[in-house]
XYZ file of C-alpha atoms in Angstrom:
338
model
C -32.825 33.654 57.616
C -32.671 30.059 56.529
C -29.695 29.769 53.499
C -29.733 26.837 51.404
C -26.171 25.976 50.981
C -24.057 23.077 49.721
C -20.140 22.494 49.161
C -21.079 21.061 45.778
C -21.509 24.159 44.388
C -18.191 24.908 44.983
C -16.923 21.896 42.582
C -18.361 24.133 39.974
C -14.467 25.610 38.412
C -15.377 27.686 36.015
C -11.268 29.021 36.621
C -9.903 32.351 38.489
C -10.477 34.889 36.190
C -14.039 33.564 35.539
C -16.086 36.206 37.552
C -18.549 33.324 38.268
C -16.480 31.666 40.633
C -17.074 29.615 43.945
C -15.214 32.954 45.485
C -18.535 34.263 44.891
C -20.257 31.851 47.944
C -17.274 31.778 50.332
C -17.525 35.629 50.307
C -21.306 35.216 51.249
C -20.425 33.113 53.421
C -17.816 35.075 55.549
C -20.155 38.279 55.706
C -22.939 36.063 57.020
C -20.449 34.871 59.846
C -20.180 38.525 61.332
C -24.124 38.194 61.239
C -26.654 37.286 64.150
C -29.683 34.106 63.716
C -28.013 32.919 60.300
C -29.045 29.167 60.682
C -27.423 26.738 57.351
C -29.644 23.961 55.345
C -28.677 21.460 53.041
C -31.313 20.383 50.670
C -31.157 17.330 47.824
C -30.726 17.920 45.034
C -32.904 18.135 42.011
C -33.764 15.238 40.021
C -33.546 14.623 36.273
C -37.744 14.496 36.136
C -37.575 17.936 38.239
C -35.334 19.627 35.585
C -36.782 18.136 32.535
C -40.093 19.531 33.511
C -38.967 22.725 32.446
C -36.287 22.084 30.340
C -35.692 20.152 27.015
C -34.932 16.505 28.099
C -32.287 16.116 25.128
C -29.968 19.248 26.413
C -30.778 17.997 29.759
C -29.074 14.186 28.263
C -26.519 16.845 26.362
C -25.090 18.538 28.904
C -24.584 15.900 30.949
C -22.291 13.971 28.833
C -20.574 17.301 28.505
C -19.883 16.860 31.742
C -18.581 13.570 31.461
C -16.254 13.965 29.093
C -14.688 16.741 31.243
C -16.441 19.521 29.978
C -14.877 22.936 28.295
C -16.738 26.154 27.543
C -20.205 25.229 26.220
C -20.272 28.763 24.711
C -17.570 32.002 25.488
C -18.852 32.582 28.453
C -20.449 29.465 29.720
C -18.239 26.860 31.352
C -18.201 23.445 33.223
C -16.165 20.721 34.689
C -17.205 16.784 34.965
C -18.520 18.390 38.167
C -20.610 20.975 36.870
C -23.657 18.441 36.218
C -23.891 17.857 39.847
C -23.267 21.232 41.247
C -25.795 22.553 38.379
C -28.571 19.757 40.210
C -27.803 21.033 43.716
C -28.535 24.335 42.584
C -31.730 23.645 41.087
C -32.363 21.502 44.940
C -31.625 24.317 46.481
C -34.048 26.859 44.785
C -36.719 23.856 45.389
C -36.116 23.542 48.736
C -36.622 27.386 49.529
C -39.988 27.137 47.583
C -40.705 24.391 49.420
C -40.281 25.731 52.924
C -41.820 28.967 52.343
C -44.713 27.126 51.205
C -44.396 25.232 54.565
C -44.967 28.233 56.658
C -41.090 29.266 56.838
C -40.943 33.095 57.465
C -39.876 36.067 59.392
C -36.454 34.840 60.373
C -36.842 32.081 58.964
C -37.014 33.152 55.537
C -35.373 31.122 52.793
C -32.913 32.095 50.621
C -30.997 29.384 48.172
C -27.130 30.107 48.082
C -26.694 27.774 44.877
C -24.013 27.843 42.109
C -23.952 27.613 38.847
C -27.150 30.805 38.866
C -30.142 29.951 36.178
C -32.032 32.774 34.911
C -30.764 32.799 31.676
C -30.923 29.083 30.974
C -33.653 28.223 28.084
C -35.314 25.429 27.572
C -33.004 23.876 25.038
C -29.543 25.686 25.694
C -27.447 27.122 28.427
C -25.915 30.355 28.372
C -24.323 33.551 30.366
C -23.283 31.575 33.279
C -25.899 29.201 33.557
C -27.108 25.542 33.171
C -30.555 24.785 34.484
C -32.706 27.739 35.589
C -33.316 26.881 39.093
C -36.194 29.483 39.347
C -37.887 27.854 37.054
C -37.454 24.257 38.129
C -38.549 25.209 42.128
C -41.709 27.067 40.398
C -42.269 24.138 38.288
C -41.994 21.098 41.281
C -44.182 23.405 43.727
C -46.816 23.361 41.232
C -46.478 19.859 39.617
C -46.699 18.631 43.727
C -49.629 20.735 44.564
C -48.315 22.784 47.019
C -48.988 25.978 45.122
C -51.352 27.063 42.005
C -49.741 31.054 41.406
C -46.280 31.338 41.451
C -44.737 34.784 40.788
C -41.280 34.959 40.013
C -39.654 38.477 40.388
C -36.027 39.246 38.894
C -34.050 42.350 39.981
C -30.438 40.870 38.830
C -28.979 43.267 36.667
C -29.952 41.459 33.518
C -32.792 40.380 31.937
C -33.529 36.690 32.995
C -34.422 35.325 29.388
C -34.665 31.944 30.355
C -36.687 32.244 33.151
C -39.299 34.820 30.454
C -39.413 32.117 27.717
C -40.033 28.913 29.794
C -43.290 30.656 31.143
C -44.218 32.749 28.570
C -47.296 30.928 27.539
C -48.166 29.958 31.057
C -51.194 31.608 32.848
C -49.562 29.694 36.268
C -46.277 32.065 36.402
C -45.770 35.777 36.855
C -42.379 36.749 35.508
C -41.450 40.397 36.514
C -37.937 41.620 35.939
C -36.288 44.995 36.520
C -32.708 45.105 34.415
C -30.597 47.447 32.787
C -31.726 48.493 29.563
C -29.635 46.919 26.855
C -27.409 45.202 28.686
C -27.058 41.167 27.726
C -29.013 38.886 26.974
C -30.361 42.269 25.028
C -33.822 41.046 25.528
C -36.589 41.793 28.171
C -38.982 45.184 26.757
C -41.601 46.766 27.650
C -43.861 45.093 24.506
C -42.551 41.418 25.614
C -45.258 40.719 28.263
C -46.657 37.670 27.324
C -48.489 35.068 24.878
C -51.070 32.081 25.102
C -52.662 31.460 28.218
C -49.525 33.504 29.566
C -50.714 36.915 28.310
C -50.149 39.772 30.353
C -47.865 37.809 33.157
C -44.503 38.834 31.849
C -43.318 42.316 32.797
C -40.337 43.509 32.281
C -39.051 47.285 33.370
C -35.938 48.210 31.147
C -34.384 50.490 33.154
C -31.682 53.123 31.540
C -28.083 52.761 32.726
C -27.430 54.692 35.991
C -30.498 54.444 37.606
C -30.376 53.790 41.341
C -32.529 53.387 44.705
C -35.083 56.302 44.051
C -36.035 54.523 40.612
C -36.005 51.069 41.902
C -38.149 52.306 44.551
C -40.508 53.640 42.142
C -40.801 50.708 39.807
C -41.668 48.504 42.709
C -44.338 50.581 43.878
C -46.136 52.271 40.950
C -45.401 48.646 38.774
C -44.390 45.225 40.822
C -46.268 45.423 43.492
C -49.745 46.484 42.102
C -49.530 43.974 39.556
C -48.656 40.977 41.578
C -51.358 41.647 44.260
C -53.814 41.679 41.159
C -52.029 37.965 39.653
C -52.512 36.604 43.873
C -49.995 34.883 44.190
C -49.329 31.398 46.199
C -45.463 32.130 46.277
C -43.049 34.966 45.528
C -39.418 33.643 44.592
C -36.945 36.465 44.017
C -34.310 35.903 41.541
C -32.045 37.632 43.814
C -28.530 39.187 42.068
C -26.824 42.074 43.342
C -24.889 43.027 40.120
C -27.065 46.477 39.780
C -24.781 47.222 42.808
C -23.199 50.855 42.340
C -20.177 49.183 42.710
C -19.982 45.644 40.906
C -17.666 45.464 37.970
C -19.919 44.373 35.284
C -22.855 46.827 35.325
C -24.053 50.778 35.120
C -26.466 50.963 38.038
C -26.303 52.585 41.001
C -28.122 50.757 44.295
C -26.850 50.795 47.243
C -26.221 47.777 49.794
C -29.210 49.876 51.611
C -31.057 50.055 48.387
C -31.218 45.923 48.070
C -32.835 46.376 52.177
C -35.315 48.812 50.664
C -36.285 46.430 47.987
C -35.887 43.410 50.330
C -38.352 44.939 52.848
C -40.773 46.422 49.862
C -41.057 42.717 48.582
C -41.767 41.371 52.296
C -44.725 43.757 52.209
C -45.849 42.986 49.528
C -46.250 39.231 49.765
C -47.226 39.988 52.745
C -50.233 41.660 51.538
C -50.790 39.094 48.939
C -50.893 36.353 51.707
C -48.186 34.646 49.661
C -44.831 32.296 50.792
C -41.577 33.879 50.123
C -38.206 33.074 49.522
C -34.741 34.014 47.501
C -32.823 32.643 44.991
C -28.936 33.656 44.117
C -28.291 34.610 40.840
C -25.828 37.056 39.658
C -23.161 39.373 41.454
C -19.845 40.143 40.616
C -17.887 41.954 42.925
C -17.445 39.863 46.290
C -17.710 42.833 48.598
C -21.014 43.911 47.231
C -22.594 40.691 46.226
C -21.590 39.539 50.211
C -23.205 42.716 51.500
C -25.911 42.452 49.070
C -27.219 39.245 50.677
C -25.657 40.227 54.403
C -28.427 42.868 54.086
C -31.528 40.790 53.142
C -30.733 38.787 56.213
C -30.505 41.876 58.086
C -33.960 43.234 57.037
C -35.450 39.787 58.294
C -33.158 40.091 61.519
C -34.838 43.496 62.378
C -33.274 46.506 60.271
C -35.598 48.616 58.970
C -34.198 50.334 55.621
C -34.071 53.784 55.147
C -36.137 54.220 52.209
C -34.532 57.032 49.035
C -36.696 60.088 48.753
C -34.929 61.659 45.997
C -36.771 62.757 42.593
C -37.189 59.676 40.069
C -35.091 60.218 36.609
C -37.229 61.654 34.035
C -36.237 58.845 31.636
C -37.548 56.251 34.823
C -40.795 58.534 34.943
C -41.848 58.382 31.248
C -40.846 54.563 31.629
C -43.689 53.932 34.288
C -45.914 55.835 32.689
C -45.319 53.414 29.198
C -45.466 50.295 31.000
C -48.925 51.324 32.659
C -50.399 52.454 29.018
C -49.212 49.207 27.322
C -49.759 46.301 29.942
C -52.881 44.187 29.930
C -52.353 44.054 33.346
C -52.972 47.728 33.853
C -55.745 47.676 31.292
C -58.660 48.391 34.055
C -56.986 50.786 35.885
């Protein structure tokens, strides 16, 4: 793969005990150094115009003299330096510029995938919060489709939590498929089954609340009976992946249980399915909060586009997932003409 990457990021100090910390990038990038055909970008970053076409222009002006004046915590959980503002710009670049070169025919193994800190998915348009500034999802959907390069952009989310920002900047907007698959309940305490849209946006938000403890076989099953029918019917132009890896079995902040091989499963179900769709593709960081499995979370996308084919989970599916599906499917415009 291609990884978007820039030491700017690093500047980012939210402090040691913060777990969204530039540890988080040098682990990433020590497991990609044991790894074959890893090749490094640097992209610009984003500009003011960029961000403010998704986001509020007087938080934009807000945060940046927060910066300025050496910054603090904007909220409990939500901190910056004076170099935050540029760090939070590089990240949004960096989620542009892996749009942008999937769009440009960059594939197979030379997939793109933005390594960018501070994440975004929970940025709003008017306020930052859990970690994040700008929501560099967003602003890379936006600029492809303000340039021309794309006219359908879906957007799927399978960090642990709900990406609330990312769900209201397009929730009116025909243009954007948001899909997210989160632990039920878990912060921002938003993304249902009911919340799928308004506007010209009706029907492309869908969210898939999953209970706490579920693991490969029900991730497996959401993507195929949910995700992937649904975005072949939106056709999309691009598939971005909010990629975090705190639904990890092992990462210190959540209740789910995949697997390193479970992210391959869903890496290679997602590179079928755009596949199918005829549409670009490329990754985004977001969360992931234990540096072992966040570093072998995005060790094994690369793999998957080096070669490795994932063994795929036939267990049974959790009733609780089951009854989920079958919800979702009843409820959805999306699924209305099935």
């Amino acid at each position: 793969m291609k990884f978007g990457y820039s030491e700017v990021c690093l500047a980012h100090d939210t402090g040691k005990r913060h777990p969204e910390n530039p540890d988080r990038l040098r682990a990433i990038r020590r497991a990609l150094t044991r790894k074959h055909g890893v090749e490094y970008v640097e992209a610009s970053p984003a500009t003011e115009a960029e961000v403010t076409a998704v986001h509020d222009a007087g938080y934009v002006e807000e945060f940046r003299e927060f910066c300025e004046s050496g910054g603090g915590n904007w909220d409990p959980d939500t901190v910056a330096v004076e170099e935050s503002w540029d760090a939070a710009l590089e990240s949004a670049g960096l989620a542009k510029w892996a749009a942008k070169a999937a769009l440009a025919g960059e594939d197979s193994r030379s997939t793109p995938f933005a390594l960018g800190r501070p994440p975004g998915h929970h940025a709003v348009e008017d306020d930052a919060m859990g970690f994040c500034f700008f929501n560099n999802a967003a602003v890379a959907a936006q600029a492809v489709i303000d340039d021309g390069d794309a006219e359908r952009v879906v957007i799927i989310d399978w960090d642990v939590h709900h990406g609330n920002g990312t769900q209201d900047i397009f929730y009116g907007d025909g243009d954007v498929f948001y899909v997210s698959i989160h632990e039920d309940g878990l912060y921002p305490g938003t993304g249902e089954i009911e919340e799928s849209g308004e506007s010209d946006g009706v029907g492309t938000t869908l969210n898939a609340p999953l209970p706490a403890g579920a693991g490969d076989p029900e991730y497996r099953a959401v993507f195929d009976d949910l995700i992937t029918p649904a975005i072949l019917d939106f056709d999309p132009d691009l598939v971005l992946v909010s990629a975090g890896f705190d639904a990890h079995r092992h990462d210190p902040i959540s209740r789910m249980r995949v697997s390193t091989e479970g992210y391959g499963m869903l890496t290679a179900r997602v590179r079928a399915m755009a596949d199918e769709a005829g549409a670009a593709l490329g990754f985004v960081l977001e969360g992931g909060y234990g540096l072992d499995t966040l570093s072998d979370g995005v060790a094994m996308v690369h793999e998957v586009f080096d070669g490795m084919d994932p063994v795929v989970p036939d267990e049974e599916v959790n009733e609780e997932v089951r009854d989920l599906i079958v919800d979702v499917r009843d409820s959805h415009p999306v699924f209305e003409t099935d």
